[in-house]
Amino acid sequence: MKRILSGMQPTSQLHLGNYLGALKNWVNFQEDKEAERLYCVVDLHAITQPYEPETLAKATREIAAAYMAAGIDPKKSTIFVQSHVPQHSQLMWLLSTMAQMGKLERMTQFKDKAGKNAERAGLGLFAYPVLMAADILIYKATHVPVGEDQKQHLELARDLASTFNTRYGVDLFPQPEPVIAGPAPRVMSLRDGSKKMSKSDESDMSRINLIDDADTIAKKIKKAKTDPEALPDNLKALDGRPEALNLITLYAALADQSKESVLTQFAGKQFSEFKPAFIDLAVTRLSPITARMNELLSDPAQIDASLREGGEKARDIAAPVLQETMKIMGFMP
Ligand code: AQP
């Protein structure tokens, strides 16, 4: 059986990168009759970097609302909060005894987030990929739809699954497959085409948030970095033009078109002509999501009830897997 699992951190509002790199792909699985779907808000991951305790619960609810507004139906998929299922952290500890420090040190997300202060970074940030492996393995998930930046973490989860199976001579955990198939698996910052669009970028102008209104979207696209050249008629000619490539990729993903056909449409045009069309498209595609999110957030009790129900379903799957894991490891029943 196919079991799909993915999650996002309530570190801030979701942006176009989260949506086109992962969330839109989750929606594509919605009608897959062969699959069971679990989508969590990974709040335990969100505290691995400095955060405001007073905003964590609100941010968690907002991410859940974004999932639902983007098209994840809680009747068809289990939507829940990571910290409501204690088995994630319990399995993480068990797996951490098998995770090699050397492999964790090679994780680029840790290097990027810890920066020059690696010595002072918290253990949680370092161990983040082990918790992510536990998030996946506690459900014996088979498919994990994520953006390209999570590929390395997925490799570690696969590695830990096989290390566990080999060490204990069992076939407990399946190898989770990364599904990096969103229409734009790596969306770049609007201010710098060499940096990924990120919630934690200090400049809000670097990203389009799902909650942004039409005027804000227009302002951000107008200010998006470009170059002085006109748009070419082929993709190869965008080599070395990362900002231009990013905008074309975003347009294509939002329009459900290929990048080639977008270039055919805009070949020879300047960004001054491309940007207004891009603004219209982005507003048309995102405004129904924003409106639905605002509508859902006007009734937080309803979101909380859905999340509680989702948490119960998730615990029903996770509890026996943890029990089985501990039995294999020889713990006293
Ligand atoms: N720029 C991106 N392009 C494509 N996909 C992306 N994702 C994130 N950024 C991009 C995908 O979104 C999902 C959720 O990510 P996350 O909340 O776990 O955090 P992240 O990957 O670290 O994303 P951010 O926005 O950069 O958050 P912060 O700044 O809080 O760390 C994942 O599937 C990810 O691949």
CSV table of C-alpha atoms and ligand atoms in Angstrom, one decimal:
chain,number,residue,atom,x,y,z
A,1,MET,CA,0.0,0.0,0.0
A,2,LYS,CA,1.1,3.5,-0.8
A,3,ARG,CA,1.3,5.8,2.2
A,4,ILE,CA,2.2,9.4,1.6
A,5,LEU,CA,3.6,11.6,4.3
A,6,SER,CA,4.9,15.2,4.2
A,7,GLY,CA,4.9,18.3,6.4
A,8,MET,CA,5.9,22.0,6.7
A,9,GLN,CA,7.2,24.0,9.5
A,10,PRO,CA,5.1,26.7,11.2
A,11,THR,CA,8.1,29.1,11.1
A,12,SER,CA,6.1,31.7,9.2
A,13,GLN,CA,3.6,32.1,6.4
A,14,LEU,CA,3.9,29.6,3.5
A,15,HIS,CA,5.3,31.1,0.3
A,16,LEU,CA,5.1,30.3,-3.4
A,17,GLY,CA,8.1,28.0,-3.0
A,18,ASN,CA,6.4,25.9,-0.4
A,19,TYR,CA,3.2,25.9,-2.6
A,20,LEU,CA,4.8,25.1,-6.0
A,21,GLY,CA,7.6,22.9,-4.7
A,22,ALA,CA,5.5,20.7,-2.4
A,23,LEU,CA,1.9,21.6,-1.5
A,24,LYS,CA,0.6,21.6,-5.1
A,25,ASN,CA,2.1,18.2,-5.5
A,26,TRP,CA,0.3,17.0,-2.4
A,27,VAL,CA,-3.0,18.1,-3.9
A,28,ASN,CA,-2.2,16.0,-7.0
A,29,PHE,CA,-2.2,12.9,-4.8
A,30,GLN,CA,-5.7,13.7,-3.4
A,31,GLU,CA,-7.6,11.5,-5.8
A,32,ASP,CA,-5.2,8.6,-5.7
A,33,LYS,CA,-7.4,5.7,-4.6
A,34,GLU,CA,-4.3,3.5,-3.9
A,35,ALA,CA,-2.8,5.9,-1.4
A,36,GLU,CA,-3.3,6.9,2.2
A,37,ARG,CA,-2.2,10.5,2.8
A,38,LEU,CA,-0.9,12.1,6.0
A,39,TYR,CA,0.1,15.8,6.1
A,40,CYS,CA,1.5,17.3,9.3
A,41,VAL,CA,2.4,20.7,10.6
A,42,VAL,CA,5.9,20.0,11.9
A,43,ASP,CA,5.9,22.3,15.0
A,44,LEU,CA,8.7,20.4,16.7
A,45,HIS,CA,11.0,21.3,13.8
A,46,ALA,CA,10.0,24.9,14.1
A,47,ILE,CA,11.6,25.3,17.5
A,48,THR,CA,15.0,24.3,16.3
A,49,GLN,CA,15.7,27.9,15.6
A,50,PRO,CA,14.9,31.0,17.7
A,51,TYR,CA,11.1,31.5,17.7
A,52,GLU,CA,8.3,33.3,19.6
A,53,PRO,CA,6.4,30.9,21.9
A,54,GLU,CA,3.3,33.2,21.8
A,55,THR,CA,3.0,32.8,18.0
A,56,LEU,CA,3.7,29.1,17.6
A,57,ALA,CA,0.1,27.8,18.1
A,58,LYS,CA,-1.3,30.5,15.8
A,59,ALA,CA,1.4,29.8,13.1
A,60,THR,CA,0.6,26.1,13.4
A,61,ARG,CA,-3.1,26.8,12.8
A,62,GLU,CA,-2.3,29.0,9.8
A,63,ILE,CA,-0.2,26.3,8.1
A,64,ALA,CA,-3.1,23.9,8.6
A,65,ALA,CA,-5.4,26.5,7.0
A,66,ALA,CA,-3.0,26.9,4.1
A,67,TYR,CA,-3.0,23.1,3.5
A,68,MET,CA,-6.8,23.1,3.4
A,69,ALA,CA,-7.1,26.3,1.4
A,70,ALA,CA,-4.7,24.9,-1.2
A,71,GLY,CA,-7.0,21.9,-1.7
A,72,ILE,CA,-6.1,19.3,1.0
A,73,ASP,CA,-9.4,17.9,2.1
A,74,PRO,CA,-9.3,16.7,5.8
A,75,LYS,CA,-11.9,14.1,4.8
A,76,LYS,CA,-9.6,12.6,2.2
A,77,SER,CA,-6.2,13.2,3.9
A,78,THR,CA,-5.2,13.1,7.6
A,79,ILE,CA,-4.0,16.6,8.6
A,80,PHE,CA,-2.4,16.8,12.0
A,81,VAL,CA,0.1,18.5,14.3
A,82,GLN,CA,3.5,16.7,14.8
A,83,SER,CA,3.6,17.4,18.5
A,84,HIS,CA,0.2,15.9,19.0
A,85,VAL,CA,1.7,12.5,18.1
A,86,PRO,CA,4.5,11.8,20.8
A,87,GLN,CA,5.6,8.7,18.9
A,88,HIS,CA,7.6,11.0,16.4
A,89,SER,CA,9.9,12.2,19.2
A,90,GLN,CA,10.1,8.7,20.8
A,91,LEU,CA,11.2,7.1,17.5
A,92,MET,CA,13.6,9.9,16.9
A,93,TRP,CA,15.5,9.0,20.1
A,94,LEU,CA,15.7,5.4,19.0
A,95,LEU,CA,16.9,6.3,15.5
A,96,SER,CA,19.4,8.8,16.9
A,97,THR,CA,21.4,6.0,18.4
A,98,MET,CA,21.9,4.8,14.8
A,99,ALA,CA,22.5,8.1,13.1
A,100,GLN,CA,26.1,8.8,12.3
A,101,MET,CA,27.5,12.2,13.4
A,102,GLY,CA,29.6,12.3,10.2
A,103,LYS,CA,26.5,12.0,8.0
A,104,LEU,CA,24.6,14.6,10.0
A,105,GLU,CA,27.6,17.0,9.7
A,106,ARG,CA,27.3,16.8,5.9
A,107,MET,CA,23.7,18.1,5.8
A,108,THR,CA,23.7,21.3,3.9
A,109,GLN,CA,20.6,22.7,5.6
A,110,PHE,CA,22.4,22.5,9.0
A,111,LYS,CA,25.4,24.3,7.5
A,112,ASP,CA,23.2,26.9,5.9
A,113,LYS,CA,21.1,27.5,9.0
A,114,ALA,CA,23.9,27.3,11.6
A,115,GLY,CA,26.1,29.4,9.4
A,116,LYS,CA,29.4,30.5,11.1
A,117,ASN,CA,27.9,29.7,14.5
A,118,ALA,CA,27.9,25.9,14.2
A,119,GLU,CA,29.5,25.5,17.6
A,120,ARG,CA,26.7,27.3,19.2
A,121,ALA,CA,23.9,25.8,17.2
A,122,GLY,CA,21.4,23.7,19.2
A,123,LEU,CA,21.5,19.9,19.1
A,124,GLY,CA,17.9,20.0,17.8
A,125,LEU,CA,19.0,21.8,14.6
A,126,PHE,CA,21.8,19.3,14.1
A,127,ALA,CA,19.5,16.4,14.7
A,128,TYR,CA,16.6,17.8,12.6
A,129,PRO,CA,17.0,15.2,9.8
A,130,VAL,CA,16.7,12.4,12.4
A,131,LEU,CA,13.4,13.8,13.6
A,132,MET,CA,12.4,14.1,9.9
A,133,ALA,CA,13.3,10.4,9.4
A,134,ALA,CA,11.2,9.5,12.4
A,135,ASP,CA,8.3,11.6,11.0
A,136,ILE,CA,8.3,9.4,8.0
A,137,LEU,CA,9.2,6.0,9.4
A,138,ILE,CA,6.7,6.1,12.3
A,139,TYR,CA,4.0,5.8,9.6
A,140,LYS,CA,6.1,3.4,7.4
A,141,ALA,CA,5.5,6.0,4.7
A,142,THR,CA,6.4,4.9,1.2
A,143,HIS,CA,6.3,8.3,-0.6
A,144,VAL,CA,7.4,11.7,0.5
A,145,PRO,CA,6.5,14.7,-1.7
A,146,VAL,CA,9.0,17.5,-1.0
A,147,GLY,CA,10.9,20.3,-2.7
A,148,GLU,CA,14.4,19.7,-4.0
A,149,ASP,CA,16.0,21.1,-0.9
A,150,GLN,CA,14.8,18.2,1.2
A,151,LYS,CA,16.4,15.5,-1.0
A,152,GLN,CA,19.5,15.1,1.2
A,153,HIS,CA,17.3,14.7,4.3
A,154,LEU,CA,15.3,12.0,2.6
A,155,GLU,CA,18.5,10.1,1.7
A,156,LEU,CA,19.2,10.1,5.4
A,157,ALA,CA,15.8,8.7,6.2
A,158,ARG,CA,16.3,5.9,3.7
A,159,ASP,CA,19.7,5.2,5.2
A,160,LEU,CA,18.3,5.0,8.7
A,161,ALA,CA,15.5,2.7,7.5
A,162,SER,CA,18.0,0.3,6.0
A,163,THR,CA,20.4,0.6,8.9
A,164,PHE,CA,17.7,-0.3,11.4
A,165,ASN,CA,16.4,-3.3,9.2
A,166,THR,CA,20.0,-4.6,8.8
A,167,ARG,CA,21.1,-4.2,12.4
A,168,TYR,CA,18.0,-6.0,13.7
A,169,GLY,CA,17.6,-8.5,10.8
A,170,VAL,CA,14.1,-7.4,10.1
A,171,ASP,CA,12.1,-5.8,7.3
A,172,LEU,CA,10.2,-3.3,9.4
A,173,PHE,CA,10.7,0.1,7.6
A,174,PRO,CA,10.1,0.5,3.9
A,175,GLN,CA,12.5,2.7,1.9
A,176,PRO,CA,10.6,6.0,1.6
A,177,GLU,CA,10.7,7.4,-2.0
A,178,PRO,CA,11.2,11.2,-2.4
A,179,VAL,CA,8.6,12.6,-4.8
A,180,ILE,CA,10.2,15.7,-6.2
A,181,ALA,CA,7.7,16.4,-8.8
A,182,GLY,CA,6.1,19.8,-8.0
A,183,PRO,CA,5.9,22.2,-11.0
A,184,ALA,CA,8.8,24.2,-9.5
A,185,PRO,CA,10.9,22.0,-7.2
A,186,ARG,CA,13.3,24.8,-6.4
A,187,VAL,CA,11.9,28.3,-6.4
A,188,MET,CA,14.4,31.0,-5.9
A,189,SER,CA,14.3,34.3,-4.0
A,190,LEU,CA,12.8,37.3,-5.9
A,191,ARG,CA,15.7,39.4,-4.8
A,192,ASP,CA,18.6,36.9,-5.6
A,193,GLY,CA,18.3,34.1,-8.1
A,194,SER,CA,21.0,32.1,-6.4
A,195,LYS,CA,19.2,31.8,-3.1
A,196,LYS,CA,16.1,29.6,-2.5
A,197,MET,CA,12.9,31.4,-1.6
A,198,SER,CA,12.6,30.8,2.1
A,199,LYS,CA,10.3,31.7,5.0
A,200,SER,CA,13.3,32.7,7.1
A,201,ASP,CA,14.8,35.1,4.6
A,202,GLU,CA,14.9,38.4,6.4
A,203,SER,CA,13.5,40.3,3.4
A,204,ASP,CA,9.7,39.8,2.9
A,205,MET,CA,10.3,41.2,-0.6
A,206,SER,CA,12.2,38.0,-1.4
A,207,ARG,CA,9.0,35.8,-1.4
A,208,ILE,CA,5.4,35.8,-2.3
A,209,ASN,CA,3.4,34.6,0.7
A,210,LEU,CA,0.1,32.7,0.2
A,211,ILE,CA,-1.5,35.2,2.5
A,212,ASP,CA,-0.3,38.3,0.5
A,213,ASP,CA,-3.1,40.5,-1.0
A,214,ALA,CA,-3.1,41.5,-4.7
A,215,ASP,CA,-1.3,44.9,-4.0
A,216,THR,CA,1.5,43.2,-2.1
A,217,ILE,CA,1.9,40.6,-4.8
A,218,ALA,CA,2.1,43.3,-7.5
A,219,LYS,CA,4.6,45.3,-5.5
A,220,LYS,CA,6.8,42.3,-4.9
A,221,ILE,CA,6.8,41.2,-8.6
A,222,LYS,CA,7.4,44.8,-9.8
A,223,LYS,CA,10.5,45.0,-7.5
A,224,ALA,CA,11.7,41.4,-8.4
A,225,LYS,CA,15.3,41.5,-9.6
A,226,THR,CA,15.7,41.0,-13.3
A,227,ASP,CA,18.4,41.8,-15.9
A,228,PRO,CA,18.4,44.3,-18.8
A,229,GLU,CA,18.1,41.7,-21.6
A,230,ALA,CA,14.9,40.8,-23.4
A,231,LEU,CA,13.4,37.4,-22.9
A,232,PRO,CA,14.8,34.8,-25.3
A,233,ASP,CA,12.9,32.2,-27.4
A,234,ASN,CA,14.6,29.2,-25.8
A,235,LEU,CA,15.5,27.8,-22.4
A,236,LYS,CA,19.2,27.3,-23.1
A,237,ALA,CA,19.5,31.1,-23.6
A,238,LEU,CA,18.5,31.6,-19.9
A,239,ASP,CA,21.7,30.0,-18.7
A,240,GLY,CA,23.5,32.5,-16.5
A,241,ARG,CA,20.3,34.5,-16.0
A,242,PRO,CA,19.0,33.0,-12.7
A,243,GLU,CA,16.4,35.7,-11.9
A,244,ALA,CA,14.9,35.5,-15.4
A,245,LEU,CA,14.8,31.7,-15.3
A,246,ASN,CA,13.1,31.8,-11.9
A,247,LEU,CA,10.4,34.2,-13.1
A,248,ILE,CA,9.7,32.1,-16.2
A,249,THR,CA,9.6,28.9,-14.0
A,250,LEU,CA,7.1,30.5,-11.7
A,251,TYR,CA,4.9,31.8,-14.6
A,252,ALA,CA,5.0,28.3,-16.2
A,253,ALA,CA,4.1,26.6,-12.9
A,254,LEU,CA,1.2,28.9,-12.1
A,255,ALA,CA,-0.1,28.8,-15.7
A,256,ASP,CA,0.3,25.0,-15.9
A,257,GLN,CA,2.3,25.5,-19.0
A,258,SER,CA,5.8,24.4,-20.0
A,259,LYS,CA,8.7,26.9,-19.7
A,260,GLU,CA,9.2,26.6,-23.4
A,261,SER,CA,5.7,27.7,-24.2
A,262,VAL,CA,6.0,30.6,-21.9
A,263,LEU,CA,9.2,31.7,-23.7
A,264,THR,CA,7.5,31.3,-27.1
A,265,GLN,CA,4.7,33.7,-25.8
A,266,PHE,CA,7.2,36.3,-24.5
A,267,ALA,CA,10.2,35.9,-26.8
A,268,GLY,CA,11.8,39.3,-27.5
A,269,LYS,CA,9.7,41.1,-24.8
A,270,GLN,CA,11.2,43.1,-22.0
A,271,PHE,CA,10.4,42.4,-18.3
A,272,SER,CA,8.4,45.6,-18.3
A,273,GLU,CA,5.9,43.7,-20.5
A,274,PHE,CA,6.3,40.3,-18.9
A,275,LYS,CA,5.8,41.5,-15.3
A,276,PRO,CA,2.3,42.8,-15.6
A,277,ALA,CA,1.2,39.5,-17.2
A,278,PHE,CA,2.9,37.7,-14.4
A,279,ILE,CA,1.2,39.9,-11.8
A,280,ASP,CA,-2.3,39.1,-13.3
A,281,LEU,CA,-1.5,35.4,-13.4
A,282,ALA,CA,-0.2,35.2,-9.8
A,283,VAL,CA,-3.1,37.2,-8.4
A,284,THR,CA,-5.6,35.1,-10.3
A,285,ARG,CA,-4.1,31.9,-9.1
A,286,LEU,CA,-3.3,32.8,-5.5
A,287,SER,CA,-6.3,35.0,-4.5
A,288,PRO,CA,-8.8,32.1,-4.2
A,289,ILE,CA,-6.3,30.4,-1.9
A,290,THR,CA,-5.8,33.5,0.2
A,291,ALA,CA,-9.6,34.1,0.4
A,292,ARG,CA,-10.2,30.5,1.5
A,293,MET,CA,-7.4,30.7,4.1
A,294,ASN,CA,-8.9,33.9,5.6
A,295,GLU,CA,-12.3,32.3,5.6
A,296,LEU,CA,-11.0,29.2,7.4
A,297,LEU,CA,-9.0,31.3,9.9
A,298,SER,CA,-12.2,33.2,10.9
A,299,ASP,CA,-13.3,29.9,12.6
A,300,PRO,CA,-10.1,28.7,14.4
A,301,ALA,CA,-12.2,26.2,16.5
A,302,GLN,CA,-13.1,24.3,13.3
A,303,ILE,CA,-9.5,24.0,12.3
A,304,ASP,CA,-8.5,22.9,15.8
A,305,ALA,CA,-11.2,20.2,15.7
A,306,SER,CA,-10.0,18.9,12.4
A,307,LEU,CA,-6.4,18.8,13.7
A,308,ARG,CA,-7.5,17.0,16.8
A,309,GLU,CA,-9.3,14.4,14.8
A,310,GLY,CA,-6.3,14.1,12.5
A,311,GLY,CA,-4.0,13.6,15.5
A,312,GLU,CA,-6.1,10.7,16.7
A,313,LYS,CA,-5.9,9.0,13.4
A,314,ALA,CA,-2.2,9.6,13.2
A,315,ARG,CA,-1.6,8.2,16.7
A,316,ASP,CA,-3.6,5.1,15.8
A,317,ILE,CA,-1.1,4.4,13.1
A,318,ALA,CA,2.0,5.5,14.9
A,319,ALA,CA,1.5,3.7,18.3
A,320,PRO,CA,1.7,0.1,17.0
A,321,VAL,CA,4.7,1.0,14.8
A,322,LEU,CA,6.6,2.4,17.9
A,323,GLN,CA,5.6,-0.7,19.9
A,324,GLU,CA,6.8,-3.0,17.2
A,325,THR,CA,10.1,-1.1,16.9
A,326,MET,CA,10.7,-1.2,20.7
A,327,LYS,CA,9.9,-4.9,20.8
A,328,ILE,CA,12.4,-5.6,18.0
A,329,MET,CA,15.0,-3.5,19.9
A,330,GLY,CA,14.5,-5.7,23.0
A,331,PHE,CA,12.8,-3.2,25.3
A,332,MET,CA,10.8,-4.7,28.2
A,333,PRO,CA,7.1,-4.9,27.2
B,1,AQP,N1,12.2,27.6,-2.4
B,1,AQP,C1,11.6,26.4,-2.4
B,1,AQP,N2,11.3,25.9,-3.6
B,1,AQP,C2,10.6,24.7,-3.7
B,1,AQP,N3,10.2,24.0,-2.6
B,1,AQP,C3,10.5,24.5,-1.4
B,1,AQP,N4,10.2,24.2,-0.1
B,1,AQP,C4,10.7,25.1,0.7
B,1,AQP,N5,11.3,26.1,0.1
B,1,AQP,C5,11.2,25.8,-1.2
B,1,AQP,C6,9.5,22.9,0.2
B,1,AQP,O1,8.5,23.3,1.1
B,1,AQP,C7,8.3,22.2,2.0
B,1,AQP,C8,8.2,22.8,3.4
B,1,AQP,O2,9.4,23.3,3.9
B,1,AQP,P1,9.7,23.5,5.4
B,1,AQP,O3,8.6,24.3,6.0
B,1,AQP,O4,10.0,22.2,6.1
B,1,AQP,O5,10.9,24.4,5.5
B,1,AQP,P2,12.1,24.6,4.5
B,1,AQP,O6,12.3,23.5,3.5
B,1,AQP,O7,13.3,24.9,5.3
B,1,AQP,O8,11.4,25.9,3.8
B,1,AQP,P3,11.7,27.3,4.1
B,1,AQP,O9,10.6,28.1,3.5
B,1,AQP,O10,13.1,27.7,3.7
B,1,AQP,O11,11.5,27.5,5.6
B,1,AQP,P4,12.5,28.0,6.8
B,1,AQP,O12,13.0,29.3,6.3
B,1,AQP,O13,11.6,28.0,8.0
B,1,AQP,O14,13.5,26.9,6.9
B,1,AQP,C9,9.4,21.2,1.8
B,1,AQP,O15,8.9,20.1,1.1
B,1,AQP,C10,10.4,22.0,1.0
B,1,AQP,O16,11.2,21.1,0.2
